[in-house]
mmCIF file of C-alpha atoms and ligand atoms in Angstrom:
data_model
loop_
_atom_site.group_PDB
_atom_site.id
_atom_site.type_symbol
_atom_site.label_atom_id
_atom_site.label_comp_id
_atom_site.label_asym_id
_atom_site.label_seq_id
_atom_site.Cartn_x
_atom_site.Cartn_y
_atom_site.Cartn_z
ATOM 1 C CA UNK A 1026 -21.571 -2.673 32.817
ATOM 2 C CA UNK A 1027 -21.326 -5.011 29.905
ATOM 3 C CA UNK A 1028 -22.634 -3.222 26.569
ATOM 4 C CA UNK A 1029 -22.551 -3.960 22.872
ATOM 5 C CA UNK A 1030 -21.072 -1.032 20.687
ATOM 6 C CA UNK A 1031 -21.079 -0.839 17.082
ATOM 7 C CA UNK A 1032 -17.224 -0.786 16.093
ATOM 8 C CA UNK A 1033 -16.097 0.772 12.668
ATOM 9 C CA UNK A 1034 -13.677 -1.931 11.624
ATOM 10 C CA UNK A 1035 -12.797 -0.706 7.979
ATOM 11 C CA UNK A 1036 -13.011 2.231 6.077
ATOM 12 C CA UNK A 1037 -12.587 3.008 2.174
ATOM 13 C CA UNK A 1038 -12.936 5.854 -0.133
ATOM 14 C CA UNK A 1039 -13.310 6.519 -3.790
ATOM 15 C CA UNK A 1040 -12.876 9.480 -5.783
ATOM 16 C CA UNK A 1041 -13.654 9.844 -9.427
ATOM 17 C CA UNK A 1042 -10.757 10.094 -12.194
ATOM 18 C CA UNK A 1043 -11.668 13.702 -13.522
ATOM 19 C CA UNK A 1044 -10.076 16.609 -11.660
ATOM 20 C CA UNK A 1045 -11.767 19.907 -12.258
ATOM 21 C CA UNK A 1046 -9.575 22.956 -11.247
ATOM 22 C CA UNK A 1047 -10.590 26.293 -10.129
ATOM 23 C CA UNK A 1048 -9.305 27.716 -13.250
ATOM 24 C CA UNK A 1049 -11.298 25.016 -15.297
ATOM 25 C CA UNK A 1050 -14.427 26.653 -13.576
ATOM 26 C CA UNK A 1051 -13.363 30.395 -14.225
ATOM 27 C CA UNK A 1052 -13.742 29.570 -18.062
ATOM 28 C CA UNK A 1053 -17.329 28.928 -17.048
ATOM 29 C CA UNK A 1054 -18.243 31.863 -14.667
ATOM 30 C CA UNK A 1055 -16.786 34.968 -13.525
ATOM 31 C CA UNK A 1056 -14.449 33.541 -10.910
ATOM 32 C CA UNK A 1057 -10.987 33.011 -10.189
ATOM 33 C CA UNK A 1058 -8.176 30.373 -8.430
ATOM 34 C CA UNK A 1059 -7.478 33.262 -6.029
ATOM 35 C CA UNK A 1060 -11.160 34.163 -5.115
ATOM 36 C CA UNK A 1061 -12.116 30.260 -4.550
ATOM 37 C CA UNK A 1062 -8.845 29.513 -2.578
ATOM 38 C CA UNK A 1063 -9.292 32.624 -0.258
ATOM 39 C CA UNK A 1064 -13.008 32.260 0.463
ATOM 40 C CA UNK A 1065 -13.107 28.477 0.459
ATOM 41 C CA UNK A 1066 -9.894 26.624 0.732
ATOM 42 C CA UNK A 1067 -10.938 24.694 -2.625
ATOM 43 C CA UNK A 1068 -8.289 24.379 -5.175
ATOM 44 C CA UNK A 1069 -9.821 21.383 -7.148
ATOM 45 C CA UNK A 1070 -12.641 18.459 -6.969
ATOM 46 C CA UNK A 1071 -13.755 15.513 -8.706
ATOM 47 C CA UNK A 1072 -16.130 14.863 -11.427
ATOM 48 C CA UNK A 1073 -17.982 11.562 -11.861
ATOM 49 C CA UNK A 1074 -17.557 10.184 -15.685
ATOM 50 C CA UNK A 1075 -20.783 10.302 -17.483
ATOM 51 C CA UNK A 1076 -21.494 6.953 -17.285
ATOM 52 C CA UNK A 1077 -20.660 6.762 -13.566
ATOM 53 C CA UNK A 1078 -23.702 6.980 -11.285
ATOM 54 C CA UNK A 1079 -23.718 7.290 -7.511
ATOM 55 C CA UNK A 1080 -24.087 3.730 -6.677
ATOM 56 C CA UNK A 1081 -20.910 3.243 -9.161
ATOM 57 C CA UNK A 1082 -18.924 5.295 -6.531
ATOM 58 C CA UNK A 1083 -20.524 3.716 -3.670
ATOM 59 C CA UNK A 1084 -19.594 0.271 -4.937
ATOM 60 C CA UNK A 1085 -15.844 1.362 -5.142
ATOM 61 C CA UNK A 1086 -15.911 2.941 -1.567
ATOM 62 C CA UNK A 1087 -17.447 -0.201 -0.244
ATOM 63 C CA UNK A 1088 -15.177 -2.665 -1.944
ATOM 64 C CA UNK A 1089 -12.155 -0.565 -0.302
ATOM 65 C CA UNK A 1090 -13.990 -0.686 3.101
ATOM 66 C CA UNK A 1091 -14.448 -4.541 2.766
ATOM 67 C CA UNK A 1092 -11.016 -5.185 2.194
ATOM 68 C CA UNK A 1093 -9.856 -2.940 5.206
ATOM 69 C CA UNK A 1094 -12.229 -4.740 7.612
ATOM 70 C CA UNK A 1095 -11.212 -8.344 6.097
ATOM 71 C CA UNK A 1096 -14.962 -9.106 5.388
ATOM 72 C CA UNK A 1097 -16.793 -9.976 2.242
ATOM 73 C CA UNK A 1098 -19.937 -8.730 0.491
ATOM 74 C CA UNK A 1099 -21.541 -12.082 1.153
ATOM 75 C CA UNK A 1100 -21.430 -11.158 5.158
ATOM 76 C CA UNK A 1101 -23.154 -7.792 4.787
ATOM 77 C CA UNK A 1102 -26.601 -8.073 6.452
ATOM 78 C CA UNK A 1103 -27.599 -4.147 6.307
ATOM 79 C CA UNK A 1104 -26.932 -1.637 3.973
ATOM 80 C CA UNK A 1105 -27.297 2.142 4.601
ATOM 81 C CA UNK A 1106 -26.456 4.740 1.724
ATOM 82 C CA UNK A 1107 -26.535 8.644 2.851
ATOM 83 C CA UNK A 1108 -27.173 10.454 -0.490
ATOM 84 C CA UNK A 1109 -28.957 13.159 -1.939
ATOM 85 C CA UNK A 1110 -28.128 12.386 -5.383
ATOM 86 C CA UNK A 1111 -29.685 8.833 -5.844
ATOM 87 C CA UNK A 1112 -29.354 7.026 -9.366
ATOM 88 C CA UNK A 1113 -33.080 7.126 -9.463
ATOM 89 C CA UNK A 1114 -36.157 8.437 -7.645
ATOM 90 C CA UNK A 1115 -36.574 4.618 -6.651
ATOM 91 C CA UNK A 1116 -35.385 1.857 -5.964
ATOM 92 C CA UNK A 1117 -33.104 3.192 -3.342
ATOM 93 C CA UNK A 1118 -29.331 3.727 -4.226
ATOM 94 C CA UNK A 1119 -28.555 1.184 -1.378
ATOM 95 C CA UNK A 1120 -30.963 -1.588 -3.351
ATOM 96 C CA UNK A 1121 -28.699 -1.052 -6.375
ATOM 97 C CA UNK A 1122 -25.370 -1.165 -4.203
ATOM 98 C CA UNK A 1123 -26.674 -4.454 -2.777
ATOM 99 C CA UNK A 1124 -27.214 -5.977 -6.216
ATOM 100 C CA UNK A 1125 -23.876 -4.683 -7.736
ATOM 101 C CA UNK A 1126 -21.889 -5.958 -4.650
ATOM 102 C CA UNK A 1127 -23.806 -9.337 -4.674
ATOM 103 C CA UNK A 1128 -24.670 -8.760 -1.068
ATOM 104 C CA UNK A 1129 -27.445 -11.269 0.489
ATOM 105 C CA UNK A 1130 -31.032 -10.190 1.002
ATOM 106 C CA UNK A 1131 -30.878 -8.117 4.027
ATOM 107 C CA UNK A 1132 -32.407 -4.767 4.671
ATOM 108 C CA UNK A 1133 -31.063 -1.840 2.468
ATOM 109 C CA UNK A 1134 -32.262 1.654 2.343
ATOM 110 C CA UNK A 1135 -31.132 5.314 1.895
ATOM 111 C CA UNK A 1136 -30.666 7.989 4.271
ATOM 112 C CA UNK A 1137 -31.759 11.767 2.904
ATOM 113 C CA UNK A 1138 -30.138 14.486 5.165
ATOM 114 C CA UNK A 1139 -28.004 16.169 2.576
ATOM 115 C CA UNK A 1140 -24.642 16.854 3.869
ATOM 116 C CA UNK A 1141 -25.458 15.381 7.272
ATOM 117 C CA UNK A 1142 -26.465 12.247 5.700
ATOM 118 C CA UNK A 1143 -23.446 10.399 6.655
ATOM 119 C CA UNK A 1144 -23.706 11.306 10.375
ATOM 120 C CA UNK A 1145 -27.506 10.361 10.394
ATOM 121 C CA UNK A 1146 -26.717 7.083 8.635
ATOM 122 C CA UNK A 1147 -24.245 6.015 11.427
ATOM 123 C CA UNK A 1148 -26.747 6.636 14.101
ATOM 124 C CA UNK A 1149 -29.173 4.554 12.353
ATOM 125 C CA UNK A 1150 -26.946 1.560 11.541
ATOM 126 C CA UNK A 1151 -25.802 1.939 15.569
ATOM 127 C CA UNK A 1152 -29.423 1.193 16.193
ATOM 128 C CA UNK A 1153 -29.066 -1.966 14.238
ATOM 129 C CA UNK A 1154 -25.917 -3.397 15.358
ATOM 130 C CA UNK A 1155 -25.625 -2.281 18.992
ATOM 131 C CA UNK A 1156 -29.109 -4.206 19.273
ATOM 132 C CA UNK A 1157 -27.799 -7.232 17.753
ATOM 133 C CA UNK A 1158 -29.897 -6.934 14.679
ATOM 134 C CA UNK A 1159 -26.886 -6.765 12.250
ATOM 135 C CA UNK A 1160 -23.349 -8.213 12.379
ATOM 136 C CA UNK A 1161 -21.704 -6.775 9.450
ATOM 137 C CA UNK A 1162 -23.408 -3.265 8.278
ATOM 138 C CA UNK A 1163 -22.004 -1.414 5.473
ATOM 139 C CA UNK A 1164 -22.546 2.440 5.812
ATOM 140 C CA UNK A 1165 -22.104 4.642 2.838
ATOM 141 C CA UNK A 1166 -21.979 8.389 1.805
ATOM 142 C CA UNK A 1167 -21.894 8.860 -1.924
ATOM 143 C CA UNK A 1168 -22.689 11.839 -4.145
ATOM 144 C CA UNK A 1169 -22.611 13.160 -7.655
ATOM 145 C CA UNK A 1170 -23.098 16.631 -6.440
ATOM 146 C CA UNK A 1171 -21.780 18.119 -9.468
ATOM 147 C CA UNK A 1172 -25.008 16.762 -11.278
ATOM 148 C CA UNK A 1173 -27.102 19.224 -9.315
ATOM 149 C CA UNK A 1174 -24.897 22.297 -10.167
ATOM 150 C CA UNK A 1175 -26.193 25.400 -12.019
ATOM 151 C CA UNK A 1176 -22.868 25.986 -13.878
ATOM 152 C CA UNK A 1177 -24.051 29.730 -14.403
ATOM 153 C CA UNK A 1178 -24.306 30.265 -10.768
ATOM 154 C CA UNK A 1179 -20.561 31.079 -9.522
ATOM 155 C CA UNK A 1180 -21.768 31.303 -5.615
ATOM 156 C CA UNK A 1181 -22.590 27.310 -5.671
ATOM 157 C CA UNK A 1182 -20.886 25.898 -8.873
ATOM 158 C CA UNK A 1183 -17.304 26.117 -7.464
ATOM 159 C CA UNK A 1184 -18.167 24.444 -4.270
ATOM 160 C CA UNK A 1185 -19.146 20.997 -4.799
ATOM 161 C CA UNK A 1186 -17.534 17.706 -6.077
ATOM 162 C CA UNK A 1187 -18.390 13.911 -6.542
ATOM 163 C CA UNK A 1188 -16.905 10.699 -4.647
ATOM 164 C CA UNK A 1189 -17.934 8.325 -2.122
ATOM 165 C CA UNK A 1190 -16.669 7.022 1.097
ATOM 166 C CA UNK A 1191 -17.869 3.865 3.229
ATOM 167 C CA UNK A 1192 -17.451 2.093 6.502
ATOM 168 C CA UNK A 1193 -18.053 -1.433 8.089
ATOM 169 C CA UNK A 1194 -19.725 -1.659 11.240
ATOM 170 C CA UNK A 1195 -19.578 -4.572 13.770
ATOM 171 C CA UNK A 1196 -20.528 -5.407 17.255
ATOM 172 C CA UNK A 1197 -18.051 -5.356 19.867
ATOM 173 C CA UNK A 1198 -18.058 -5.603 23.595
ATOM 174 C CA UNK A 1199 -17.700 -2.797 25.918
ATOM 175 C CA UNK A 1200 -17.794 -1.615 29.382
ATOM 176 C CA UNK A 1201 -20.027 1.326 28.817
ATOM 177 C CA UNK A 1202 -17.445 4.008 29.348
ATOM 178 C CA UNK A 1203 -15.671 6.178 26.929
ATOM 179 C CA UNK A 1204 -12.566 3.753 26.959
ATOM 180 C CA UNK A 1205 -14.861 1.371 24.749
ATOM 181 C CA UNK A 1206 -14.019 0.811 21.022
ATOM 182 C CA UNK A 1207 -17.017 1.812 19.103
ATOM 183 C CA UNK A 1208 -19.838 4.591 18.965
ATOM 184 C CA UNK A 1209 -19.917 6.446 21.952
ATOM 185 C CA UNK A 1210 -22.387 9.385 21.270
ATOM 186 C CA UNK A 1211 -24.585 11.328 18.907
ATOM 187 C CA UNK A 1212 -26.224 14.679 18.549
ATOM 188 C CA UNK A 1213 -28.624 15.122 15.728
ATOM 189 C CA UNK A 1214 -30.776 18.046 14.838
ATOM 190 C CA UNK A 1215 -33.020 19.629 12.145
ATOM 191 C CA UNK A 1216 -34.641 22.909 11.637
ATOM 192 C CA UNK A 1217 -37.006 22.674 8.879
ATOM 193 C CA UNK A 1218 -37.843 26.547 9.060
ATOM 194 C CA UNK A 1219 -34.266 27.328 7.507
ATOM 195 C CA UNK A 1220 -34.755 24.992 4.488
ATOM 196 C CA UNK A 1221 -35.146 27.866 1.961
ATOM 197 C CA UNK A 1222 -31.455 28.613 2.589
ATOM 198 C CA UNK A 1223 -30.010 25.920 0.981
ATOM 199 C CA UNK A 1224 -31.840 23.459 -1.253
ATOM 200 C CA UNK A 1225 -32.596 21.866 -4.637
ATOM 201 C CA UNK A 1226 -35.394 23.640 -6.724
ATOM 202 C CA UNK A 1227 -36.546 20.567 -8.139
ATOM 203 C CA UNK A 1228 -38.319 17.101 -7.018
ATOM 204 C CA UNK A 1229 -40.401 14.486 -8.234
ATOM 205 C CA UNK A 1230 -43.776 15.575 -6.492
ATOM 206 C CA UNK A 1231 -43.440 19.507 -7.172
ATOM 207 C CA UNK A 1232 -41.746 20.111 -10.650
ATOM 208 C CA UNK A 1233 -41.259 16.817 -11.909
ATOM 209 C CA UNK A 1234 -37.525 17.620 -12.590
ATOM 210 C CA UNK A 1235 -34.242 16.908 -10.728
ATOM 211 C CA UNK A 1236 -33.386 20.855 -10.234
ATOM 212 C CA UNK A 1237 -30.395 22.737 -9.246
ATOM 213 C CA UNK A 1238 -28.922 23.743 -5.931
ATOM 214 C CA UNK A 1239 -29.565 26.905 -4.717
ATOM 215 C CA UNK A 1240 -28.253 28.538 -1.481
ATOM 216 C CA UNK A 1241 -27.692 31.808 0.346
ATOM 217 C CA UNK A 1242 -24.257 31.284 1.218
ATOM 218 C CA UNK A 1243 -23.594 33.607 3.999
ATOM 219 C CA UNK A 1244 -26.642 32.460 5.928
ATOM 220 C CA UNK A 1245 -25.792 29.034 5.768
ATOM 221 C CA UNK A 1246 -21.831 30.016 6.670
ATOM 222 C CA UNK A 1247 -23.351 31.658 10.008
ATOM 223 C CA UNK A 1248 -25.585 28.665 10.709
ATOM 224 C CA UNK A 1249 -23.009 26.333 10.280
ATOM 225 C CA UNK A 1250 -20.572 27.673 12.638
ATOM 226 C CA UNK A 1251 -23.147 28.203 15.371
ATOM 227 C CA UNK A 1252 -24.923 24.686 14.848
ATOM 228 C CA UNK A 1253 -21.767 22.841 14.594
ATOM 229 C CA UNK A 1254 -20.184 23.975 17.610
ATOM 230 C CA UNK A 1255 -23.334 23.139 19.659
ATOM 231 C CA UNK A 1256 -23.893 19.686 18.418
ATOM 232 C CA UNK A 1257 -20.163 18.769 18.945
ATOM 233 C CA UNK A 1258 -20.561 19.949 22.611
ATOM 234 C CA UNK A 1259 -23.917 18.249 23.025
ATOM 235 C CA UNK A 1260 -22.185 15.003 21.505
ATOM 236 C CA UNK A 1261 -19.525 15.154 23.725
ATOM 237 C CA UNK A 1262 -21.805 15.380 26.897
ATOM 238 C CA UNK A 1263 -24.067 12.924 26.053
ATOM 239 C CA UNK A 1264 -20.935 10.420 25.711
ATOM 240 C CA UNK A 1265 -19.370 11.629 28.934
ATOM 241 C CA UNK A 1266 -15.931 13.194 27.463
ATOM 242 C CA UNK A 1267 -14.768 16.691 27.094
ATOM 243 C CA UNK A 1268 -14.260 18.051 23.739
ATOM 244 C CA UNK A 1269 -10.301 18.150 24.863
ATOM 245 C CA UNK A 1270 -10.257 14.475 25.110
ATOM 246 C CA UNK A 1271 -10.902 14.261 21.061
ATOM 247 C CA UNK A 1272 -7.994 13.059 19.268
ATOM 248 C CA UNK A 1273 -9.089 14.040 15.681
ATOM 249 C CA UNK A 1274 -11.973 15.921 14.486
ATOM 250 C CA UNK A 1275 -13.300 14.870 11.193
ATOM 251 C CA UNK A 1276 -15.513 17.433 9.849
ATOM 252 C CA UNK A 1277 -17.784 17.919 6.760
ATOM 253 C CA UNK A 1278 -15.635 19.614 4.270
ATOM 254 C CA UNK A 1279 -17.778 22.516 3.167
ATOM 255 C CA UNK A 1280 -15.274 25.392 3.432
ATOM 256 C CA UNK A 1281 -11.892 25.767 5.141
ATOM 257 C CA UNK A 1282 -12.976 28.832 6.740
ATOM 258 C CA UNK A 1283 -15.963 27.050 8.656
ATOM 259 C CA UNK A 1284 -13.668 24.352 9.688
ATOM 260 C CA UNK A 1285 -11.196 27.039 11.178
ATOM 261 C CA UNK A 1286 -14.436 28.875 12.956
ATOM 262 C CA UNK A 1287 -15.760 25.947 14.478
ATOM 263 C CA UNK A 1288 -12.113 24.985 15.787
ATOM 264 C CA UNK A 1289 -11.553 28.549 17.158
ATOM 265 C CA UNK A 1290 -15.105 28.485 19.096
ATOM 266 C CA UNK A 1291 -14.183 25.110 20.530
ATOM 267 C CA UNK A 1292 -10.682 25.940 21.588
ATOM 268 C CA UNK A 1293 -9.171 22.981 19.573
ATOM 269 C CA UNK A 1294 -6.224 23.446 17.633
ATOM 270 C CA UNK A 1295 -6.501 23.059 14.019
ATOM 271 C CA UNK A 1296 -3.755 20.366 13.724
ATOM 272 C CA UNK A 1297 -6.378 18.216 15.087
ATOM 273 C CA UNK A 1298 -8.771 18.929 12.389
ATOM 274 C CA UNK A 1299 -8.614 16.569 9.147
ATOM 275 C CA UNK A 1300 -9.016 18.916 6.396
ATOM 276 C CA UNK A 1301 -9.617 17.547 2.564
ATOM 277 C CA UNK A 1302 -11.587 20.435 1.361
ATOM 278 C CA UNK A 1303 -8.592 21.804 -1.019
ATOM 279 C CA UNK A 1304 -8.832 18.528 -3.221
ATOM 280 C CA UNK A 1305 -12.308 17.196 -2.480
ATOM 281 C CA UNK A 1306 -14.410 20.118 -2.126
ATOM 282 C CA UNK A 1307 -17.982 19.574 -0.578
ATOM 283 C CA UNK A 1308 -18.701 16.035 -1.524
ATOM 284 C CA UNK A 1309 -21.919 16.437 0.864
ATOM 285 C CA UNK A 1310 -22.664 12.984 2.609
ATOM 286 C CA UNK A 1311 -19.464 11.538 1.273
ATOM 287 C CA UNK A 1312 -17.285 14.243 2.711
ATOM 288 C CA UNK A 1313 -16.748 12.709 6.100
ATOM 289 C CA UNK A 1314 -16.134 8.943 5.257
ATOM 290 C CA UNK A 1315 -13.764 10.286 2.420
ATOM 291 C CA UNK A 1316 -11.668 12.314 4.793
ATOM 292 C CA UNK A 1317 -11.681 9.435 7.383
ATOM 293 C CA UNK A 1318 -10.546 6.991 4.927
ATOM 294 C CA UNK A 1319 -7.597 9.548 3.628
ATOM 295 C CA UNK A 1320 -6.503 10.196 7.541
ATOM 296 C CA UNK A 1321 -6.667 6.454 8.350
ATOM 297 C CA UNK A 1322 -4.643 5.417 5.363
ATOM 298 C CA UNK A 1323 -1.951 8.222 5.989
ATOM 299 C CA UNK A 1324 -1.444 6.959 9.450
ATOM 300 C CA UNK A 1325 -2.803 10.159 10.974
ATOM 301 C CA UNK A 1326 -5.807 8.365 12.701
ATOM 302 C CA UNK A 1327 -4.989 5.102 14.293
ATOM 303 C CA UNK A 1328 -6.682 2.510 16.392
ATOM 304 C CA UNK A 1329 -7.658 3.426 19.739
ATOM 305 C CA UNK A 1330 -7.928 7.100 19.110
ATOM 306 C CA UNK A 1331 -11.233 9.264 19.742
ATOM 307 C CA UNK A 1332 -12.663 10.756 16.882
ATOM 308 C CA UNK A 1333 -15.521 13.202 16.317
ATOM 309 C CA UNK A 1334 -17.344 13.617 13.274
ATOM 310 C CA UNK A 1335 -19.613 16.484 12.472
ATOM 311 C CA UNK A 1336 -21.694 18.020 9.645
ATOM 312 C CA UNK A 1337 -24.374 20.626 8.601
ATOM 313 C CA UNK A 1338 -26.227 20.874 5.371
ATOM 314 C CA UNK A 1339 -29.535 21.531 3.567
ATOM 315 C CA UNK A 1340 -32.506 20.818 5.950
ATOM 316 C CA UNK A 1341 -31.059 22.414 7.670
ATOM 317 C CA UNK A 1342 -29.626 19.364 9.345
ATOM 318 C CA UNK A 1343 -26.834 19.073 11.441
ATOM 319 C CA UNK A 1344 -25.241 16.813 14.044
ATOM 320 C CA UNK A 1345 -22.139 14.974 15.509
ATOM 321 C CA UNK A 1346 -21.047 11.684 16.277
ATOM 322 C CA UNK A 1347 -17.989 10.490 18.276
ATOM 323 C CA UNK A 1348 -16.467 6.975 18.048
ATOM 324 C CA UNK A 1349 -13.288 5.509 19.353
ATOM 325 C CA UNK A 1350 -11.559 3.551 16.319
HETATM 326 O O1 UT7 B 192 -22.513 21.885 3.064
HETATM 327 C C1 UT7 B 192 -23.210 22.976 3.697
HETATM 328 C C2 UT7 B 192 -23.471 23.830 2.419
HETATM 329 N N1 UT7 B 192 -22.627 24.853 2.309
HETATM 330 C C3 UT7 B 192 -21.775 25.670 2.843
HETATM 331 O O2 UT7 B 192 -21.545 25.379 4.253
HETATM 332 C C4 UT7 B 192 -21.489 27.059 2.276
HETATM 333 C C5 UT7 B 192 -21.462 28.090 3.375
HETATM 334 N N2 UT7 B 192 -21.091 29.239 2.721
HETATM 335 C C6 UT7 B 192 -19.713 29.853 2.156
HETATM 336 O O3 UT7 B 192 -19.029 28.805 2.168
HETATM 337 C C7 UT7 B 192 -19.571 31.070 1.624
HETATM 338 O O4 UT7 B 192 -20.858 31.852 1.988
HETATM 339 C C8 UT7 B 192 -19.504 31.120 0.094
HETATM 340 C C9 UT7 B 192 -18.144 30.581 -0.226
HETATM 341 C C10 UT7 B 192 -20.497 30.343 -0.642
HETATM 342 C C11 UT7 B 192 -19.286 32.391 -0.193
HETATM 343 O O5 UT7 B 192 -18.326 33.214 0.497
HETATM 344 P P1 UT7 B 192 -18.693 34.682 1.297
HETATM 345 O O6 UT7 B 192 -17.330 35.262 1.878
HETATM 346 O O7 UT7 B 192 -19.940 34.460 2.130
HETATM 347 O O8 UT7 B 192 -18.901 35.603 -0.076
HETATM 348 P P2 UT7 B 192 -20.506 36.445 -0.453
HETATM 349 O O9 UT7 B 192 -21.605 35.371 -0.525
HETATM 350 O O10 UT7 B 192 -20.603 37.395 0.732
HETATM 351 O O11 UT7 B 192 -20.136 37.263 -1.681
HETATM 352 C C12 UT7 B 192 -19.102 38.109 -1.863
HETATM 353 C C13 UT7 B 192 -18.853 38.565 -3.231
HETATM 354 C C14 UT7 B 192 -20.157 38.905 -3.960
HETATM 355 O O12 UT7 B 192 -20.030 40.071 -4.796
HETATM 356 P P3 UT7 B 192 -20.569 41.269 -4.470
HETATM 357 O O13 UT7 B 192 -22.140 41.315 -4.219
HETATM 358 O O14 UT7 B 192 -19.740 41.787 -2.944
HETATM 359 O O15 UT7 B 192 -20.422 42.212 -5.521
HETATM 360 C C15 UT7 B 192 -20.330 37.440 -4.633
HETATM 361 O O16 UT7 B 192 -21.230 37.554 -6.103
HETATM 362 O O17 UT7 B 192 -18.476 37.310 -3.849
HETATM 363 C C16 UT7 B 192 -18.995 37.190 -5.157
HETATM 364 N N3 UT7 B 192 -18.764 35.777 -5.327
HETATM 365 C C17 UT7 B 192 -17.917 35.479 -6.222
HETATM 366 N N4 UT7 B 192 -16.834 36.080 -7.029
HETATM 367 C C18 UT7 B 192 -15.945 35.292 -7.520
HETATM 368 C C19 UT7 B 192 -19.838 34.814 -5.004
HETATM 369 N N5 UT7 B 192 -19.140 33.578 -5.395
HETATM 370 C C20 UT7 B 192 -18.079 33.857 -6.133
HETATM 371 C C21 UT7 B 192 -17.103 33.214 -6.974
HETATM 372 N N6 UT7 B 192 -16.000 34.014 -7.712
HETATM 373 N N7 UT7 B 192 -17.118 31.991 -7.080
#
């Protein structure tokens, strides 16, 4: 059977220059480098400069993805930005990215599924590309998470960082089996009844403020391990392969202990799991494309390999997506 798949043809990541170490944060709240490393695996994170907005990070990542794919901004016919830290309440950050990159008039919008945003955005882009509605889609995860942090709350302010990652997606012909290049399967979930264990306590229609991130860490942790495991298995089943067939897992980078817990439950070796949490911390929707960009540029992930990405975040939302590069 002949099918059209959406292939990822270029990936790019961007991290702002400023490095914030655990020791830097220990000057603001009662914490320590040792505690943060032991409980999370995080050693440092990046912080966007005062004059950098989420769209600026997104544009840098997009430029790198364009170079990697051999495409130009003029060829982009769909822009989706996954973000929970938009430049403005509106217009969408995708509209601002379109203007800054000089892309032609085409659909451009944001997806808000917090840390799962990039997985959701891939599925939305697949709906356009695989149906022939877009030929060169730009899908970005970009965040200035440090702008949402309460720097008096040690339970959250040590966990997050800023950054952006982007992919270019293009149609490619396939046979309809798991050997095809391109996106092969998804599992997306949301359970709004658990929205109160991870949220931001502000918004335009409630407080009229931006608000700060609030989290019940242990509950989020427990939900993450169980939910992600289920989504990975469902994603593999929907695409028709076994979890053990996957060459690389590129998880959302929230906590090294979550990565290890999920790997243990799925029976996968940790050397198949890309981890950037030590140096990026949790960059929400940006974390998967940033980790993907790093593992492709250092030669770990190569063309033809089966990759599975997964995430869980506020909502609660979670999900997984599998593709052959
Ligand atoms: O993208 C998805 C969103 N987020 C996540 O996936 C994060 C999920 N949760 C986690 O990663 C972990 O729950 C945390 C890293 C947030 C916390 O680790 P934990 O092992 O679950 O610690 P805890 O919340 O049970 O707290 C243990 C102790 C508490 O002190 P007491 O009550 O035992 O005296 C906390 O106050 O650790 C304390 N604590 C800290 N101590 C030093 C909490 N944060 C810190 C800190 N430094 N930064």
